[in-house]
Coordinates of C-alpha atoms and ligand atoms in Angstrom, one line a residue:
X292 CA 0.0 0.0 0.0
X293 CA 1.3 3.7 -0.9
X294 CA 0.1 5.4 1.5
X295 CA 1.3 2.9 4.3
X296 CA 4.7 3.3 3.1
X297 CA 4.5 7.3 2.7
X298 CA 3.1 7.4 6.5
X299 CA 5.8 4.9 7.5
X300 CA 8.3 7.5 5.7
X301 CA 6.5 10.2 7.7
X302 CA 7.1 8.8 10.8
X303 CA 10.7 7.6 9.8
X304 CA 11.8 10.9 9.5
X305 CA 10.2 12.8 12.7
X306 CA 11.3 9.6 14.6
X307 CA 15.4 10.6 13.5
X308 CA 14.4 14.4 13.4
X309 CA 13.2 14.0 17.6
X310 CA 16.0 11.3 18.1
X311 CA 19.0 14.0 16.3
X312 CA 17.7 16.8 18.4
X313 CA 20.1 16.2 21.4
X314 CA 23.1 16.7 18.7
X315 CA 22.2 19.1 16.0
X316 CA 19.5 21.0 18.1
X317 CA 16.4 22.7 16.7
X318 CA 18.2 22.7 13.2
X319 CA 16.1 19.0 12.8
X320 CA 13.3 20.5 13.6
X321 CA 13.7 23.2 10.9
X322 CA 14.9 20.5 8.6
X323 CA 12.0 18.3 9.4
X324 CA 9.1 21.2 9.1
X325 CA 10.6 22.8 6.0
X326 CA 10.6 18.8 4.7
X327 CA 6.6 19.2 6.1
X328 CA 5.4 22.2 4.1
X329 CA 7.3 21.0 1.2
X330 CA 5.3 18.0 1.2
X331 CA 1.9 20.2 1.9
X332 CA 3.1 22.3 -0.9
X333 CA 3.2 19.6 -3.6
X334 CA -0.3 18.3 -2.2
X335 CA -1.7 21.4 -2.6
X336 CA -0.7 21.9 -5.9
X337 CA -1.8 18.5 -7.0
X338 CA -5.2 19.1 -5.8
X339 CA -5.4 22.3 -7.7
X340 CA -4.6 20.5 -10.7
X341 CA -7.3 17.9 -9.7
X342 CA -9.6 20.7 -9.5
X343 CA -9.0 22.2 -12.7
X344 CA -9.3 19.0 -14.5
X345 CA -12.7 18.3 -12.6
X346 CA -13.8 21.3 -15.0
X347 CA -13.3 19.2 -18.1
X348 CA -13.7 15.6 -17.1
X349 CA -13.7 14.3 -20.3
X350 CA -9.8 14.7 -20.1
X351 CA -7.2 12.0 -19.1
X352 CA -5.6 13.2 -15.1
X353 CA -2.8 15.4 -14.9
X354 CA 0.2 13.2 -14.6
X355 CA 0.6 13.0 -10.9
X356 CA 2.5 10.7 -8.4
X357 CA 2.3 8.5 -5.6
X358 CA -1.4 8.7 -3.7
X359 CA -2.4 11.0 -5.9
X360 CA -1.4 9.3 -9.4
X361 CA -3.9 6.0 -8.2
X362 CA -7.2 8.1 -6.6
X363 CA -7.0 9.9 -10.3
X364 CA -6.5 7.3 -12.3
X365 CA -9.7 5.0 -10.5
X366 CA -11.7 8.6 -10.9
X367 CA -10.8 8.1 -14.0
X368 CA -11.4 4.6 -15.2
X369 CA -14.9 4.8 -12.9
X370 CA -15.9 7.8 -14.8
X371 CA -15.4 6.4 -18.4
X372 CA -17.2 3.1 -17.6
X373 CA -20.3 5.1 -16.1
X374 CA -19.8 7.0 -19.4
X375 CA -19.9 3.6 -21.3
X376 CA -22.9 2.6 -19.3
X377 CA -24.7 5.9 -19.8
X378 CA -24.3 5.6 -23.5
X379 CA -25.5 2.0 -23.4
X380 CA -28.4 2.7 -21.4
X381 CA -29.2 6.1 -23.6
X382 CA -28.8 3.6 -27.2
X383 CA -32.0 1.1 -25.2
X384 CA -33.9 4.6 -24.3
X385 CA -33.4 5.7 -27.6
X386 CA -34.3 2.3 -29.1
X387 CA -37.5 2.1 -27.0
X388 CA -38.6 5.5 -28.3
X389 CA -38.0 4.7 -31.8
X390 CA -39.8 1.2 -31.5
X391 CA -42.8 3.0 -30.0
X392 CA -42.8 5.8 -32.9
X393 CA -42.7 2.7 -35.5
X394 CA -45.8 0.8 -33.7
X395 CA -48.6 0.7 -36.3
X396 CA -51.0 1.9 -33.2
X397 CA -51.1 4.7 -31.0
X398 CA -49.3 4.8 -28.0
X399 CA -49.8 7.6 -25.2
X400 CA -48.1 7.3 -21.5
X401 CA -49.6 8.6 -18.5
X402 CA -49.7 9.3 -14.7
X403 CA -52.2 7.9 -12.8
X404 CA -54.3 11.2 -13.1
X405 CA -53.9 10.9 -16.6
X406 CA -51.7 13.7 -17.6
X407 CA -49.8 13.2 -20.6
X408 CA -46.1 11.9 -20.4
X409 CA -45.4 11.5 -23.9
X410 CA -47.2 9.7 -27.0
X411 CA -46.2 8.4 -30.7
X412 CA -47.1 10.1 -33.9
X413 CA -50.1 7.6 -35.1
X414 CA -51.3 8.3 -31.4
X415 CA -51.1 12.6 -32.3
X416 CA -53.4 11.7 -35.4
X417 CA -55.4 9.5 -33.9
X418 CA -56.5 12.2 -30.8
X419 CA -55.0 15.0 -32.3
X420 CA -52.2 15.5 -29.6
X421 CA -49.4 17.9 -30.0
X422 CA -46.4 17.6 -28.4
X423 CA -44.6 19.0 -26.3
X424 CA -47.1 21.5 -25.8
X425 CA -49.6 19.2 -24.6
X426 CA -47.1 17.6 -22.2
X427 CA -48.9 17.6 -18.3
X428 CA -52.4 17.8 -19.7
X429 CA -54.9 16.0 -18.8
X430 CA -55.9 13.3 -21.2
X431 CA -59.8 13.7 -20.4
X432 CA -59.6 17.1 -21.3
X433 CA -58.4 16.6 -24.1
X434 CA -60.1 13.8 -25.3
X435 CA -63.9 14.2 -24.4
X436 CA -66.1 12.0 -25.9
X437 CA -68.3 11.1 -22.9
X438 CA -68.1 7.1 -23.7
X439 CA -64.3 7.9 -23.3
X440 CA -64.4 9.2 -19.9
X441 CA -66.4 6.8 -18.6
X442 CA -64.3 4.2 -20.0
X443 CA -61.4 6.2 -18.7
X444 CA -63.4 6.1 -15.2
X445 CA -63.6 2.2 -14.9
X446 CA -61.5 1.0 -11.5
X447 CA -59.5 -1.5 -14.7
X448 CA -59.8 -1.5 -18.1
X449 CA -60.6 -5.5 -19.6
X450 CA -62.2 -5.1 -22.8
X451 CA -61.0 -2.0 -25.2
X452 CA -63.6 0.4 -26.1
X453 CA -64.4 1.6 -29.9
X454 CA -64.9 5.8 -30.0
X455 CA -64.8 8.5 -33.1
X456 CA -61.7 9.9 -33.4
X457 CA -61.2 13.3 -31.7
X458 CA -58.8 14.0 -34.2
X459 CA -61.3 15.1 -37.1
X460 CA -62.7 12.6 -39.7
X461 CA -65.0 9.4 -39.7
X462 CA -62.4 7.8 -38.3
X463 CA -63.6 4.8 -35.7
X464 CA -60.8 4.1 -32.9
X465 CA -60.7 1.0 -31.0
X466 CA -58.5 2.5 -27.6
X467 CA -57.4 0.3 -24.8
X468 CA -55.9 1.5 -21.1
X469 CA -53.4 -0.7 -19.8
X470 CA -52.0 0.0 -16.3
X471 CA -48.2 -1.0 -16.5
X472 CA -47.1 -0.2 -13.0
X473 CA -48.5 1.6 -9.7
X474 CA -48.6 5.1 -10.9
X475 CA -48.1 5.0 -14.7
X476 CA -51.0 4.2 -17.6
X477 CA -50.8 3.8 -21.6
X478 CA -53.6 4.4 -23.9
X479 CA -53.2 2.0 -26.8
X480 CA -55.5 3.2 -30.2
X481 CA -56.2 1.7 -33.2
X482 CA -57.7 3.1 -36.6
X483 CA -60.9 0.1 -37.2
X484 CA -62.5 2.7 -39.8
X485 CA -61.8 -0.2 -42.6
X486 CA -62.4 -3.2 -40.3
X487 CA -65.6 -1.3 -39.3
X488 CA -66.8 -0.6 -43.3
X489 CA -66.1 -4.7 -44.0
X490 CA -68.0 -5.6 -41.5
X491 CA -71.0 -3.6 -42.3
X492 CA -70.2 -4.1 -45.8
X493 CA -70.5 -7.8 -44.8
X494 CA -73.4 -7.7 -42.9
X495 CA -75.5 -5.7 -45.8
X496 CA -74.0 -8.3 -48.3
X497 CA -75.6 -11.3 -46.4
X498 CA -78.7 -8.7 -45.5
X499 CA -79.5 -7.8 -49.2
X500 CA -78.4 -11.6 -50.7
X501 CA -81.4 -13.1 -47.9
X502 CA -83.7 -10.3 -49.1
X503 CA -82.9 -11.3 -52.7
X504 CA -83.4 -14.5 -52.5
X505 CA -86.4 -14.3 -50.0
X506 CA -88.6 -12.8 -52.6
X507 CA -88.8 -15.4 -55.4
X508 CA -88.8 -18.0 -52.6
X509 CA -91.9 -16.9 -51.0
X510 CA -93.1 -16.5 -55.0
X511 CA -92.6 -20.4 -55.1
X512 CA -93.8 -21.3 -52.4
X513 CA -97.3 -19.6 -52.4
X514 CA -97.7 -21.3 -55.6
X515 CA -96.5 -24.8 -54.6
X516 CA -99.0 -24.4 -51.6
X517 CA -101.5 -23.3 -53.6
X518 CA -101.5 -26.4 -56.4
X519 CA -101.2 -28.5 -53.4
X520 CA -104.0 -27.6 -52.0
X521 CA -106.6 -27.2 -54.7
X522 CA -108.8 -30.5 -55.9
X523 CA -107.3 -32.2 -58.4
X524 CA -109.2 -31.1 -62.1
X525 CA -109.9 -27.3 -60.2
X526 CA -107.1 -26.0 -62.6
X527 CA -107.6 -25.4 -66.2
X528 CA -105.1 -25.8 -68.8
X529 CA -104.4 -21.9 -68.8
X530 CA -104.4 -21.4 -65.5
X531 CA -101.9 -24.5 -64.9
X532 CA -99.5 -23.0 -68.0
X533 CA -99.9 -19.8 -66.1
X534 CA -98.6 -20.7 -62.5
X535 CA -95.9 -22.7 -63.9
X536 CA -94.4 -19.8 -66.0
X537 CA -94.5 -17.7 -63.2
X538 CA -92.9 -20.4 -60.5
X539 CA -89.8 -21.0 -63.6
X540 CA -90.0 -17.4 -64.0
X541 CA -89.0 -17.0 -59.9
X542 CA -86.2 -20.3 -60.4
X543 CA -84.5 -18.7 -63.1
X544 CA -84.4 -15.3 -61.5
X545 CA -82.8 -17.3 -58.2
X546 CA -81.0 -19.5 -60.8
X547 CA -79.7 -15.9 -62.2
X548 CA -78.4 -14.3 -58.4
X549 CA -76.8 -17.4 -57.6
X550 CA -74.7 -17.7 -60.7
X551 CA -73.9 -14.1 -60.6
X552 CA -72.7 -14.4 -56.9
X553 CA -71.0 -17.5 -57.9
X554 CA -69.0 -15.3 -60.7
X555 CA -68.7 -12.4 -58.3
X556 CA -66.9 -14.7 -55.5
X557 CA -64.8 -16.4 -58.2
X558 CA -63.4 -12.7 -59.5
X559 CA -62.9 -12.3 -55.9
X560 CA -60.8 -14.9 -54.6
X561 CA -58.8 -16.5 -58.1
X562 CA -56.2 -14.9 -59.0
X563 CA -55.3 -13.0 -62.2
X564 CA -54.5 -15.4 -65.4
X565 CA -51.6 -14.8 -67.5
X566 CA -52.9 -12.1 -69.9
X567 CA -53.5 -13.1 -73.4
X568 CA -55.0 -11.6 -76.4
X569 CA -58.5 -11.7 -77.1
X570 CA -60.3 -10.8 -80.0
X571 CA -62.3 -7.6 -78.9
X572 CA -64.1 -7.5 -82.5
X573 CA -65.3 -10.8 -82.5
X574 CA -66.5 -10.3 -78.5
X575 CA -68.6 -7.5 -79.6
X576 CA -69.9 -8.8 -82.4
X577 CA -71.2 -11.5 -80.2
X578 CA -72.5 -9.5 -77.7
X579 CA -74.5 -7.5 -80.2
X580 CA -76.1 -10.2 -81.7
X581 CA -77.0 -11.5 -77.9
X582 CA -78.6 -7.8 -77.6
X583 CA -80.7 -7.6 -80.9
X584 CA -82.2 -11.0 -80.0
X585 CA -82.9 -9.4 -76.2
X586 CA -84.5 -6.4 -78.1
X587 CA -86.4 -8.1 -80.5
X588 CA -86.3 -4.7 -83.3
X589 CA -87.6 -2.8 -80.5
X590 CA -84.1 -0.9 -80.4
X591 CA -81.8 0.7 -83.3
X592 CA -78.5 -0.4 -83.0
X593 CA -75.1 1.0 -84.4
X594 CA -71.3 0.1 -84.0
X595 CA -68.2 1.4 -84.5
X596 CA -65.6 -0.8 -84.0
X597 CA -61.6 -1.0 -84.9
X598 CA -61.2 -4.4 -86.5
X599 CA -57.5 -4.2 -85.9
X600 CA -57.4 -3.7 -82.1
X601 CA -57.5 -6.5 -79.4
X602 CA -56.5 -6.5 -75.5
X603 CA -54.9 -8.5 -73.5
X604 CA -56.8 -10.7 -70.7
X605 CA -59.0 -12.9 -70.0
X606 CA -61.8 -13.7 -72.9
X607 CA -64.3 -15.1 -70.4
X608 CA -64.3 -12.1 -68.3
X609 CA -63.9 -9.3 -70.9
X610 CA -66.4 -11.4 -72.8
X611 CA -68.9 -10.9 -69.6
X612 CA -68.5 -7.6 -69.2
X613 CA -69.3 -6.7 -72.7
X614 CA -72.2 -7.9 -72.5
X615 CA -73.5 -6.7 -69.5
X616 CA -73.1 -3.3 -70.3
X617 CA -74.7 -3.6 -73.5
X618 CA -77.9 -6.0 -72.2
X619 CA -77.8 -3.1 -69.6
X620 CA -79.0 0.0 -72.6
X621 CA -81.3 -2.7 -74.2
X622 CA -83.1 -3.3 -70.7
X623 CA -82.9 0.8 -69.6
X624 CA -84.0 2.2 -73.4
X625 CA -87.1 2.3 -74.3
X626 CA -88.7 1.3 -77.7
X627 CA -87.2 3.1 -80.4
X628 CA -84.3 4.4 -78.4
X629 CA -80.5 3.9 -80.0
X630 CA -77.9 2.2 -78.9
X631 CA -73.9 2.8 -79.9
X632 CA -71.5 0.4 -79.7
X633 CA -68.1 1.3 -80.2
X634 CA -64.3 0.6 -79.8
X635 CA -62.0 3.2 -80.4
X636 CA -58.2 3.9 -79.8
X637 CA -58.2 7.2 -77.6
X638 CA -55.4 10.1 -78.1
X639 CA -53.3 8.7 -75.3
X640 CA -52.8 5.8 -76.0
X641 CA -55.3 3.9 -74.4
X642 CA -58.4 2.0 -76.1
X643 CA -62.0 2.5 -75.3
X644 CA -65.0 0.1 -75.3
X645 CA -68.3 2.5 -74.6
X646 CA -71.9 1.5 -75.0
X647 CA -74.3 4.6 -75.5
X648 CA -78.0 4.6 -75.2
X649 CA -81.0 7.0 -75.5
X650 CA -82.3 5.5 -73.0
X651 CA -84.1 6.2 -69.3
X652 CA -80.7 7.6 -67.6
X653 CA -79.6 8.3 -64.3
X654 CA -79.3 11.0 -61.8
X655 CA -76.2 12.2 -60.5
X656 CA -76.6 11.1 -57.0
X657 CA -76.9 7.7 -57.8
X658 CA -74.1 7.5 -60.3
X659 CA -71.1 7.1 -57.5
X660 CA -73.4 3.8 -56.0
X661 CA -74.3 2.1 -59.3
X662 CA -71.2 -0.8 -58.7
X663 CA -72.0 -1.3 -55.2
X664 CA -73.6 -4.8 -55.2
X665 CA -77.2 -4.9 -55.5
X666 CA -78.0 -1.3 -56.0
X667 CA -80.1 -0.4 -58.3
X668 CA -82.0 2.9 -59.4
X669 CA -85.5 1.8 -59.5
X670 CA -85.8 -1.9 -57.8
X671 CA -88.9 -3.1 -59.6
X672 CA -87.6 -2.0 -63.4
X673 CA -84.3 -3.9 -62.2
X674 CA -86.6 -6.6 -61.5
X675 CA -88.7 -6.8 -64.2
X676 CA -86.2 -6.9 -66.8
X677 CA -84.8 -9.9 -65.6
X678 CA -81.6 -7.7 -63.2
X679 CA -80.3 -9.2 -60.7
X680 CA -78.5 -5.5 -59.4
X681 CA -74.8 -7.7 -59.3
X682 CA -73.9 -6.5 -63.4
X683 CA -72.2 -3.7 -62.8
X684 CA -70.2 -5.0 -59.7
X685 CA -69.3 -7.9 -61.6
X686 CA -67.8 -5.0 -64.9
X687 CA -66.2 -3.5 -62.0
X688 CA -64.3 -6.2 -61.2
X689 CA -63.1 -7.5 -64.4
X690 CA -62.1 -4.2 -65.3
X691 CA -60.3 -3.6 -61.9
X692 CA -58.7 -7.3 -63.1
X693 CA -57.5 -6.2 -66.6
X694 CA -56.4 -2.1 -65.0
X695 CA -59.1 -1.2 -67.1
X696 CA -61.8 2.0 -65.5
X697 CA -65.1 2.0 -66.0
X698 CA -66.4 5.4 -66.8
X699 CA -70.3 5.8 -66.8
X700 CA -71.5 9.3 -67.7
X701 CA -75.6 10.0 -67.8
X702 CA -78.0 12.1 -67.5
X703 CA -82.1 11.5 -66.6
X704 CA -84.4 11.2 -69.6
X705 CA -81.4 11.7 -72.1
X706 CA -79.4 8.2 -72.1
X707 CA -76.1 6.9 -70.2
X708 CA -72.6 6.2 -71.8
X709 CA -70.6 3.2 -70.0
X710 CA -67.7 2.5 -71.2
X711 CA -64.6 0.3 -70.0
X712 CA -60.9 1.9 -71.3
X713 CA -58.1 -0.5 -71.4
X714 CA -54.6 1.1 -70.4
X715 CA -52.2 1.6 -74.1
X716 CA -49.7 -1.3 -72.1
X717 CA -53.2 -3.8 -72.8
X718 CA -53.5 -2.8 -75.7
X719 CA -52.3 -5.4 -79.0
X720 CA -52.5 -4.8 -82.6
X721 CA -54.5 -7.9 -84.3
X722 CA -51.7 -8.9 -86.4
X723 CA -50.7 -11.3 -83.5
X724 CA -54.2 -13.4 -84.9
X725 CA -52.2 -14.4 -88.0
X726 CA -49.5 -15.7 -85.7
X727 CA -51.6 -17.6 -83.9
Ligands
ADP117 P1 -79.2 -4.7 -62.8 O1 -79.2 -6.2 -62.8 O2 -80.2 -4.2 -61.8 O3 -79.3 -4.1 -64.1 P2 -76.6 -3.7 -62.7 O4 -75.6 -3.8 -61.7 O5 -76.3 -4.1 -64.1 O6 -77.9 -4.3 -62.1 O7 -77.0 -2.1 -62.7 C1 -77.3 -1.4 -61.5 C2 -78.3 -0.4 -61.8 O8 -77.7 0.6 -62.6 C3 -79.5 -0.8 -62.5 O9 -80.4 -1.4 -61.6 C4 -80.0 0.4 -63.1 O10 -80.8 1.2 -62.2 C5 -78.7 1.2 -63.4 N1 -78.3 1.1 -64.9 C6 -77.4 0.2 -65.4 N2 -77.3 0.4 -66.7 C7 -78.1 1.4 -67.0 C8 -78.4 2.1 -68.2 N3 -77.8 1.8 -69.4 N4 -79.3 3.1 -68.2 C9 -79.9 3.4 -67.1 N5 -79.7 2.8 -65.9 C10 -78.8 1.8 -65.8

């Protein structure tokens, strides 16, 4: 030990200084306290040069010896590995923040009275928090939804709770408060708008396919109970032909929804085919012919169509949505009305497949509804003309399938235009027929 051996030296030297007196008188005392205040000198002056370097501890100790040379040097090495730890612990902090800003939720921590500690960017949209100048406020008077407070009330918090976004919008928030220690809270949030919209979506879908289908069921049935329960000879001929034209005529319109829903579920869930190119002319063509036999010369028709110019895609599905948007203007024209055909190259690029009639038209509020499924303008014209409201869903699809939009332009009394434009990148010249 140092120090043992510097006091040892201390004592050393007053022992020889008291025993020398006798001979050399108070001169060993002199030499002895000059030796002293020497020895307080240089200590005094190494612990100002401690206390200057304490000003800038980031530098190595002044070189020093003895006593001094090891306290410095374990200030030292202590310091820099508190340093080290600091840093370590400042990298998790950090990392922790930045985790918590990445979370796909909102995150907001709190006191036990709720103030606000600190809270992640979703969770400033979400509420519409601003930081730091919300810092210390209290959450409930921020947030004020009544169904929130008394959520917020609740002695724990089991179940989350769904509220409308504070922070402007339709948007629906599911928020959950979790207590993570004695005095400290977080508020977890989550945007449901879209899980929200499915669901109802959903639960319309199965609403309005049960009401479809309910209709033409009850249809059938009245009539099966009715020929069950007259006397057998009570029906004539007529009536008999009668009853069961009407009971087909409810099958085939259930017969019709089902296969639609069936198409509408396939386009839904199987994937995209590898494109190839189909013969737009020819689908046309066909689909014309389908729609003079539907009109039965009650309609004049005209066409316009570039021979030379096919897409690629699927043929069934193109094929199906020709056609419905052409049986569409022979069902909503009335006699004598006119219906256009046409398929056109456009100036950009792109090619157009539009189908215009004179016929009954549509407002503009219902023109932003017309694809949703089972919407229709007027339900008993749909009805009567055979609709099952699921066409236009169905074009919406396919052309979503192909990157083709669907453009529908109308007006009341004077006719609609609906027409499906295929991007230029799906478009093919029809020399590739020859090839083929
Ligand atoms: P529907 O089977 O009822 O025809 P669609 O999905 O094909 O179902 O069309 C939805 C609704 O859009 C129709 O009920 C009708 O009200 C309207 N509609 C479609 N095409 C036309 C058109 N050419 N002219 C006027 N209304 C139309």
């Amino acid at each position: 030990m140092v120090w043992i051996r510097n006091l040892i030296a201390v004592l050393v030297w007053a022992g020889l200084a008291a025993l020398s007196r006798p001979v050399t008188g108070n001169f060993s005392w002199a030499v002895f306290s000059f030796g002293l205040g020497t020895l307080l000198a240089w200590h005094i002056w190494q612990l100002s040069r401690v206390v200057r370097w304490t000003r800038d501890l980031q530098r190595p100790p002044p070189p020093s010896a003895g006593l001094w040379d090891e306290a410095l040097a374990r200030i030292y090495r202590h310091l820099r590995s508190q340093e080290r730890q600091l840093a370590l612990l400042e990298g998790n902090v950090q990392g922790f923040f930045a985790a918590a800003q990445a979370l796909p939720d909102g995150l907001v921590t709190l006191d036990e009275e709720f103030h606000i500690d600190w809270c992640n960017r979703i969770a400033r949209q979400h509420l519409g928090l601003r930081l730091p100048a919300d810092r210390g406020q209290n959450l409930l008077n921020l947030v004020r939804a009544p169904a929130f407070v008394d959520y917020a009330r609740q002695e724990d918090w089991p179940a989350p709770l769904l509220v409308r976004s504070p922070g402007g919008g339709e948007r629906l928030l599911m928020v959950q408060l979790i207590s993570y220690n004695k005095h400290q809270r977080m508020l977890l949030t989550r945007d449901v708008t879209q899980i929200e919209k499915l669901e109802t979506t959903r639960r319309d879908f199965v609403a309005n396919v049960s009401h479809e289908l309910r209709t033409p069921l009850t249809v059938l049935a009245g009539f099966l109970e009715t020929l069950r329960d007259m006397p057998p000879g009570a029906l004539s001929d007529e009536q008999r032909e009668q009853y069961l034209k009407l009971m087909l005529d409810q099958a085939q319109r259930m017969q019709a929804i089902v296969a639609d829903l069936l198409t509408l579920s396939t386009l839904e869930s199987s994937p995209t085919t590898d494109p190839q190119p189909v013969n737009m002319p020819i689908l046309i063509e066909t689909a014309l012919s389908q729609a003079r036999a539907l009109s039965g010369g009650r309609h004049a028709f005209a066409s316009d169509i570039d021979a030379d110019m096919d897409v690629l895609g699927t043929a069934t599905e193109i094929s199906s949505a020709i056609s419905n948007l052409i049986i569409n203007a022979v069902r909503y024209t009335p006699d004598d009305g006119h219906i256009t055909v046409s398929w056109r190259r456009e100036a950009d690029g792109s090619a157009r497949y539009a189908v215009k009639d004179t016929g009954i038209g549509i407002a503009a509020q219902h023109l932003p509804r017309l694809t949703e499924r089972f919407y229709r303008v007027d339900r008993s014209r749909s009805r009567e003309s055979g609709g099952t409201g699921l066409g236009l869903a169905i074009t919406k699809h396919i052309a979503m399938r192909h990157e083709a939009e669907l453009d529908i332009a109308s007006e009341l009394g004077q006719g609609s235009t609906f027409s499906l434009r295929f991007p230029e990148s799906r478009v093919v010249a029809a020399e590739h027929r020859t090839r083929q």
